[in-house]
JSON list of C-alpha atoms in Angstrom, two decimals:
[
{"chain": "A", "resi": 17, "resn": "MET", "atom": "CA", "xyz": [-7.68, -9.47, 6.20]},
{"chain": "A", "resi": 18, "resn": "LYS", "atom": "CA", "xyz": [-4.62, -10.47, 4.24]},
{"chain": "A", "resi": 19, "resn": "ILE", "atom": "CA", "xyz": [-1.46, -8.38, 3.97]},
{"chain": "A", "resi": 20, "resn": "ARG", "atom": "CA", "xyz": [-1.16, -7.47, 0.29]},
{"chain": "A", "resi": 21, "resn": "TYR", "atom": "CA", "xyz": [1.69, -4.94, 0.17]},
{"chain": "A", "resi": 22, "resn": "ALA", "atom": "CA", "xyz": [3.98, -2.65, 2.12]},
{"chain": "A", "resi": 23, "resn": "THR", "atom": "CA", "xyz": [4.53, 0.89, 0.89]},
{"chain": "A", "resi": 24, "resn": "MET", "atom": "CA", "xyz": [7.96, 2.35, 1.48]},
{"chain": "A", "resi": 25, "resn": "ILE", "atom": "CA", "xyz": [9.21, 5.84, 0.77]},
{"chain": "A", "resi": 26, "resn": "VAL", "atom": "CA", "xyz": [12.68, 5.75, -0.80]},
{"chain": "A", "resi": 27, "resn": "ASN", "atom": "CA", "xyz": [15.19, 8.44, -1.69]},
{"chain": "A", "resi": 28, "resn": "ASP", "atom": "CA", "xyz": [16.75, 6.63, -4.68]},
{"chain": "A", "resi": 29, "resn": "MET", "atom": "CA", "xyz": [14.28, 4.67, -6.80]},
{"chain": "A", "resi": 30, "resn": "GLU", "atom": "CA", "xyz": [16.87, 3.15, -9.12]},
{"chain": "A", "resi": 31, "resn": "GLU", "atom": "CA", "xyz": [19.00, 1.85, -6.25]},
{"chain": "A", "resi": 32, "resn": "SER", "atom": "CA", "xyz": [15.93, 0.55, -4.39]},
{"chain": "A", "resi": 33, "resn": "VAL", "atom": "CA", "xyz": [14.50, -1.27, -7.42]},
{"chain": "A", "resi": 34, "resn": "LYS", "atom": "CA", "xyz": [17.90, -2.83, -8.09]},
{"chain": "A", "resi": 35, "resn": "PHE", "atom": "CA", "xyz": [18.10, -4.07, -4.48]},
{"chain": "A", "resi": 36, "resn": "TYR", "atom": "CA", "xyz": [14.59, -5.56, -4.41]},
{"chain": "A", "resi": 37, "resn": "THR", "atom": "CA", "xyz": [14.85, -7.17, -7.85]},
{"chain": "A", "resi": 38, "resn": "GLU", "atom": "CA", "xyz": [18.48, -8.33, -7.91]},
{"chain": "A", "resi": 39, "resn": "THR", "atom": "CA", "xyz": [19.07, -9.05, -4.23]},
{"chain": "A", "resi": 40, "resn": "LEU", "atom": "CA", "xyz": [15.63, -10.09, -2.96]},
{"chain": "A", "resi": 41, "resn": "ASP", "atom": "CA", "xyz": [14.30, -11.52, -6.27]},
{"chain": "A", "resi": 42, "resn": "PHE", "atom": "CA", "xyz": [11.15, -9.42, -6.53]},
{"chain": "A", "resi": 43, "resn": "THR", "atom": "CA", "xyz": [9.88, -8.82, -10.07]},
{"chain": "A", "resi": 44, "resn": "LEU", "atom": "CA", "xyz": [9.01, -5.44, -11.55]},
{"chain": "A", "resi": 45, "resn": "ASP", "atom": "CA", "xyz": [5.27, -5.11, -12.05]},
{"chain": "A", "resi": 46, "resn": "GLU", "atom": "CA", "xyz": [4.43, -1.48, -12.91]},
{"chain": "A", "resi": 47, "resn": "VAL", "atom": "CA", "xyz": [6.01, 1.98, -12.82]},
{"chain": "A", "resi": 48, "resn": "PHE", "atom": "CA", "xyz": [4.02, 5.20, -12.58]},
{"chain": "A", "resi": 49, "resn": "ASP", "atom": "CA", "xyz": [5.26, 8.74, -12.96]},
{"chain": "A", "resi": 50, "resn": "VAL", "atom": "CA", "xyz": [3.45, 11.08, -10.61]},
{"chain": "A", "resi": 51, "resn": "PRO", "atom": "CA", "xyz": [3.87, 14.85, -10.30]},
{"chain": "A", "resi": 52, "resn": "GLY", "atom": "CA", "xyz": [7.25, 15.33, -8.64]},
{"chain": "A", "resi": 53, "resn": "GLY", "atom": "CA", "xyz": [8.00, 11.64, -8.18]},
{"chain": "A", "resi": 54, "resn": "LYS", "atom": "CA", "xyz": [7.62, 8.02, -9.14]},
{"chain": "A", "resi": 55, "resn": "ILE", "atom": "CA", "xyz": [5.83, 4.88, -7.90]},
{"chain": "A", "resi": 56, "resn": "THR", "atom": "CA", "xyz": [7.13, 1.36, -8.59]},
{"chain": "A", "resi": 57, "resn": "LEU", "atom": "CA", "xyz": [5.20, -1.83, -7.84]},
{"chain": "A", "resi": 58, "resn": "LEU", "atom": "CA", "xyz": [7.12, -5.05, -7.25]},
{"chain": "A", "resi": 59, "resn": "ASP", "atom": "CA", "xyz": [5.78, -8.60, -6.91]},
{"chain": "A", "resi": 60, "resn": "GLY", "atom": "CA", "xyz": [7.24, -11.21, -4.59]},
{"chain": "A", "resi": 61, "resn": "ASP", "atom": "CA", "xyz": [6.51, -14.89, -4.18]},
{"chain": "A", "resi": 62, "resn": "GLY", "atom": "CA", "xyz": [3.04, -15.57, -2.88]},
{"chain": "A", "resi": 63, "resn": "PHE", "atom": "CA", "xyz": [0.45, -12.92, -2.28]},
{"chain": "A", "resi": 64, "resn": "ALA", "atom": "CA", "xyz": [2.37, -9.87, -1.01]},
{"chain": "A", "resi": 65, "resn": "GLY", "atom": "CA", "xyz": [4.19, -7.17, -2.93]},
{"chain": "A", "resi": 66, "resn": "ILE", "atom": "CA", "xyz": [6.04, -3.90, -2.36]},
{"chain": "A", "resi": 67, "resn": "GLU", "atom": "CA", "xyz": [5.15, -0.38, -3.46]},
{"chain": "A", "resi": 68, "resn": "LEU", "atom": "CA", "xyz": [8.10, 2.02, -3.59]},
{"chain": "A", "resi": 69, "resn": "ILE", "atom": "CA", "xyz": [7.45, 5.77, -3.70]},
{"chain": "A", "resi": 70, "resn": "GLU", "atom": "CA", "xyz": [10.10, 8.38, -4.42]},
{"chain": "A", "resi": 71, "resn": "HIS", "atom": "CA", "xyz": [8.81, 11.87, -3.73]},
{"chain": "A", "resi": 72, "resn": "PRO", "atom": "CA", "xyz": [10.47, 14.83, -1.98]},
{"chain": "A", "resi": 73, "resn": "SER", "atom": "CA", "xyz": [7.43, 15.61, 0.17]},
{"chain": "A", "resi": 74, "resn": "TYR", "atom": "CA", "xyz": [7.63, 12.29, 2.07]},
{"chain": "A", "resi": 75, "resn": "GLU", "atom": "CA", "xyz": [10.21, 11.12, 4.61]},
{"chain": "A", "resi": 76, "resn": "VAL", "atom": "CA", "xyz": [12.05, 7.86, 3.90]},
{"chain": "A", "resi": 77, "resn": "GLY", "atom": "CA", "xyz": [10.58, 4.86, 5.70]},
{"chain": "A", "resi": 78, "resn": "ILE", "atom": "CA", "xyz": [7.55, 2.61, 5.86]},
{"chain": "A", "resi": 79, "resn": "TYR", "atom": "CA", "xyz": [4.47, 4.57, 4.86]},
{"chain": "A", "resi": 80, "resn": "SER", "atom": "CA", "xyz": [1.69, 2.01, 4.95]},
{"chain": "A", "resi": 81, "resn": "ILE", "atom": "CA", "xyz": [0.65, -1.61, 4.97]},
{"chain": "A", "resi": 82, "resn": "GLY", "atom": "CA", "xyz": [-2.06, -2.63, 2.48]},
{"chain": "A", "resi": 83, "resn": "MET", "atom": "CA", "xyz": [-4.65, -5.25, 3.43]},
{"chain": "A", "resi": 84, "resn": "ASP", "atom": "CA", "xyz": [-7.05, -7.05, 1.11]},
{"chain": "A", "resi": 85, "resn": "VAL", "atom": "CA", "xyz": [-10.56, -7.37, 2.51]},
{"chain": "A", "resi": 86, "resn": "GLU", "atom": "CA", "xyz": [-13.69, -9.09, 1.22]},
{"chain": "A", "resi": 87, "resn": "ASP", "atom": "CA", "xyz": [-16.23, -6.49, 2.42]},
{"chain": "A", "resi": 88, "resn": "ILE", "atom": "CA", "xyz": [-14.70, -3.09, 3.12]},
{"chain": "A", "resi": 89, "resn": "ASN", "atom": "CA", "xyz": [-17.84, -1.61, 4.68]},
{"chain": "A", "resi": 90, "resn": "GLU", "atom": "CA", "xyz": [-18.13, -4.50, 7.14]},
{"chain": "A", "resi": 91, "resn": "GLU", "atom": "CA", "xyz": [-14.43, -4.29, 8.05]},
{"chain": "A", "resi": 92, "resn": "VAL", "atom": "CA", "xyz": [-14.63, -0.54, 8.66]},
{"chain": "A", "resi": 93, "resn": "ARG", "atom": "CA", "xyz": [-17.78, -1.00, 10.74]},
{"chain": "A", "resi": 94, "resn": "LYS", "atom": "CA", "xyz": [-16.00, -3.64, 12.91]},
{"chain": "A", "resi": 95, "resn": "LEU", "atom": "CA", "xyz": [-12.93, -1.43, 13.31]},
{"chain": "A", "resi": 96, "resn": "GLU", "atom": "CA", "xyz": [-15.08, 1.57, 14.30]},
{"chain": "A", "resi": 97, "resn": "ASP", "atom": "CA", "xyz": [-16.83, -0.59, 16.91]},
{"chain": "A", "resi": 98, "resn": "LYS", "atom": "CA", "xyz": [-13.40, -1.41, 18.35]},
{"chain": "A", "resi": 99, "resn": "GLY", "atom": "CA", "xyz": [-12.44, 2.29, 18.51]},
{"chain": "A", "resi": 100, "resn": "ALA", "atom": "CA", "xyz": [-9.98, 2.33, 15.58]},
{"chain": "A", "resi": 101, "resn": "ASN", "atom": "CA", "xyz": [-8.94, 5.68, 14.10]},
{"chain": "A", "resi": 102, "resn": "ILE", "atom": "CA", "xyz": [-10.61, 5.67, 10.67]},
{"chain": "A", "resi": 103, "resn": "ALA", "atom": "CA", "xyz": [-8.78, 8.34, 8.67]},
{"chain": "A", "resi": 104, "resn": "LEU", "atom": "CA", "xyz": [-10.60, 7.68, 5.38]},
{"chain": "A", "resi": 105, "resn": "LYS", "atom": "CA", "xyz": [-14.02, 6.10, 5.01]},
{"chain": "A", "resi": 106, "resn": "PRO", "atom": "CA", "xyz": [-14.53, 3.65, 2.11]},
{"chain": "A", "resi": 107, "resn": "MET", "atom": "CA", "xyz": [-14.20, 5.35, -1.26]},
{"chain": "A", "resi": 108, "resn": "LYS", "atom": "CA", "xyz": [-14.16, 4.19, -4.89]},
{"chain": "A", "resi": 109, "resn": "THR", "atom": "CA", "xyz": [-10.77, 3.72, -6.58]},
{"chain": "A", "resi": 110, "resn": "GLN", "atom": "CA", "xyz": [-9.57, 2.35, -9.90]},
{"chain": "A", "resi": 111, "resn": "VAL", "atom": "CA", "xyz": [-9.22, -1.15, -8.47]},
{"chain": "A", "resi": 112, "resn": "GLY", "atom": "CA", "xyz": [-12.31, -1.21, -6.26]},
{"chain": "A", "resi": 113, "resn": "TYR", "atom": "CA", "xyz": [-12.69, 0.49, -2.88]},
{"chain": "A", "resi": 114, "resn": "MET", "atom": "CA", "xyz": [-10.27, 1.65, -0.22]},
{"chain": "A", "resi": 115, "resn": "ALA", "atom": "CA", "xyz": [-10.32, 2.97, 3.35]},
{"chain": "A", "resi": 116, "resn": "ARG", "atom": "CA", "xyz": [-7.51, 4.02, 5.67]},
{"chain": "A", "resi": 117, "resn": "VAL", "atom": "CA", "xyz": [-6.96, 3.34, 9.36]},
{"chain": "A", "resi": 118, "resn": "ILE", "atom": "CA", "xyz": [-4.19, 4.86, 11.49]},
{"chain": "A", "resi": 119, "resn": "ASP", "atom": "CA", "xyz": [-2.52, 2.55, 14.00]},
{"chain": "A", "resi": 120, "resn": "PRO", "atom": "CA", "xyz": [-1.45, 3.82, 17.46]},
{"chain": "A", "resi": 121, "resn": "ASN", "atom": "CA", "xyz": [2.02, 4.67, 16.07]},
{"chain": "A", "resi": 122, "resn": "GLY", "atom": "CA", "xyz": [0.71, 6.75, 13.17]},
{"chain": "A", "resi": 123, "resn": "ILE", "atom": "CA", "xyz": [1.24, 4.04, 10.53]},
{"chain": "A", "resi": 124, "resn": "ASN", "atom": "CA", "xyz": [-1.33, 3.93, 7.74]},
{"chain": "A", "resi": 125, "resn": "ILE", "atom": "CA", "xyz": [-3.23, 0.66, 7.30]},
{"chain": "A", "resi": 126, "resn": "VAL", "atom": "CA", "xyz": [-4.92, 0.76, 3.90]},
{"chain": "A", "resi": 127, "resn": "LEU", "atom": "CA", "xyz": [-7.87, -1.57, 3.40]},
{"chain": "A", "resi": 128, "resn": "VAL", "atom": "CA", "xyz": [-8.59, -2.50, -0.22]},
{"chain": "A", "resi": 129, "resn": "GLN", "atom": "CA", "xyz": [-11.57, -4.36, -1.61]},
{"chain": "A", "resi": 130, "resn": "HIS", "atom": "CA", "xyz": [-10.82, -5.30, -5.20]},
{"chain": "A", "resi": 131, "resn": "THR", "atom": "CA", "xyz": [-13.76, -5.47, -7.58]},
{"chain": "A", "resi": 132, "resn": "LYS", "atom": "CA", "xyz": [-13.91, -8.46, -9.84]}
]
């Protein structure tokens, strides 16, 4: 598994984007309007990026860590064997497949297998 992104819930998207782009030198990748909120994707050096979500139904803080995997079914099977809390079995998405695991502290670990 490789860490691909961290998802953070923010209360001021404009201020947050300004901080990550101007202070930390991330680059703006994509912006999505969603019902009641907004999602912004930022790219950093190397492999990892940041996903910022502004939405009134979420509390500010780290929401999830995204991991790239080669074979999502195999990874989920291994995690189940180790007793991990699988909150979402592998499902098809726009970019490939995803599953979700909850760590002991309630943090979401999202596994993503990108299709080529």
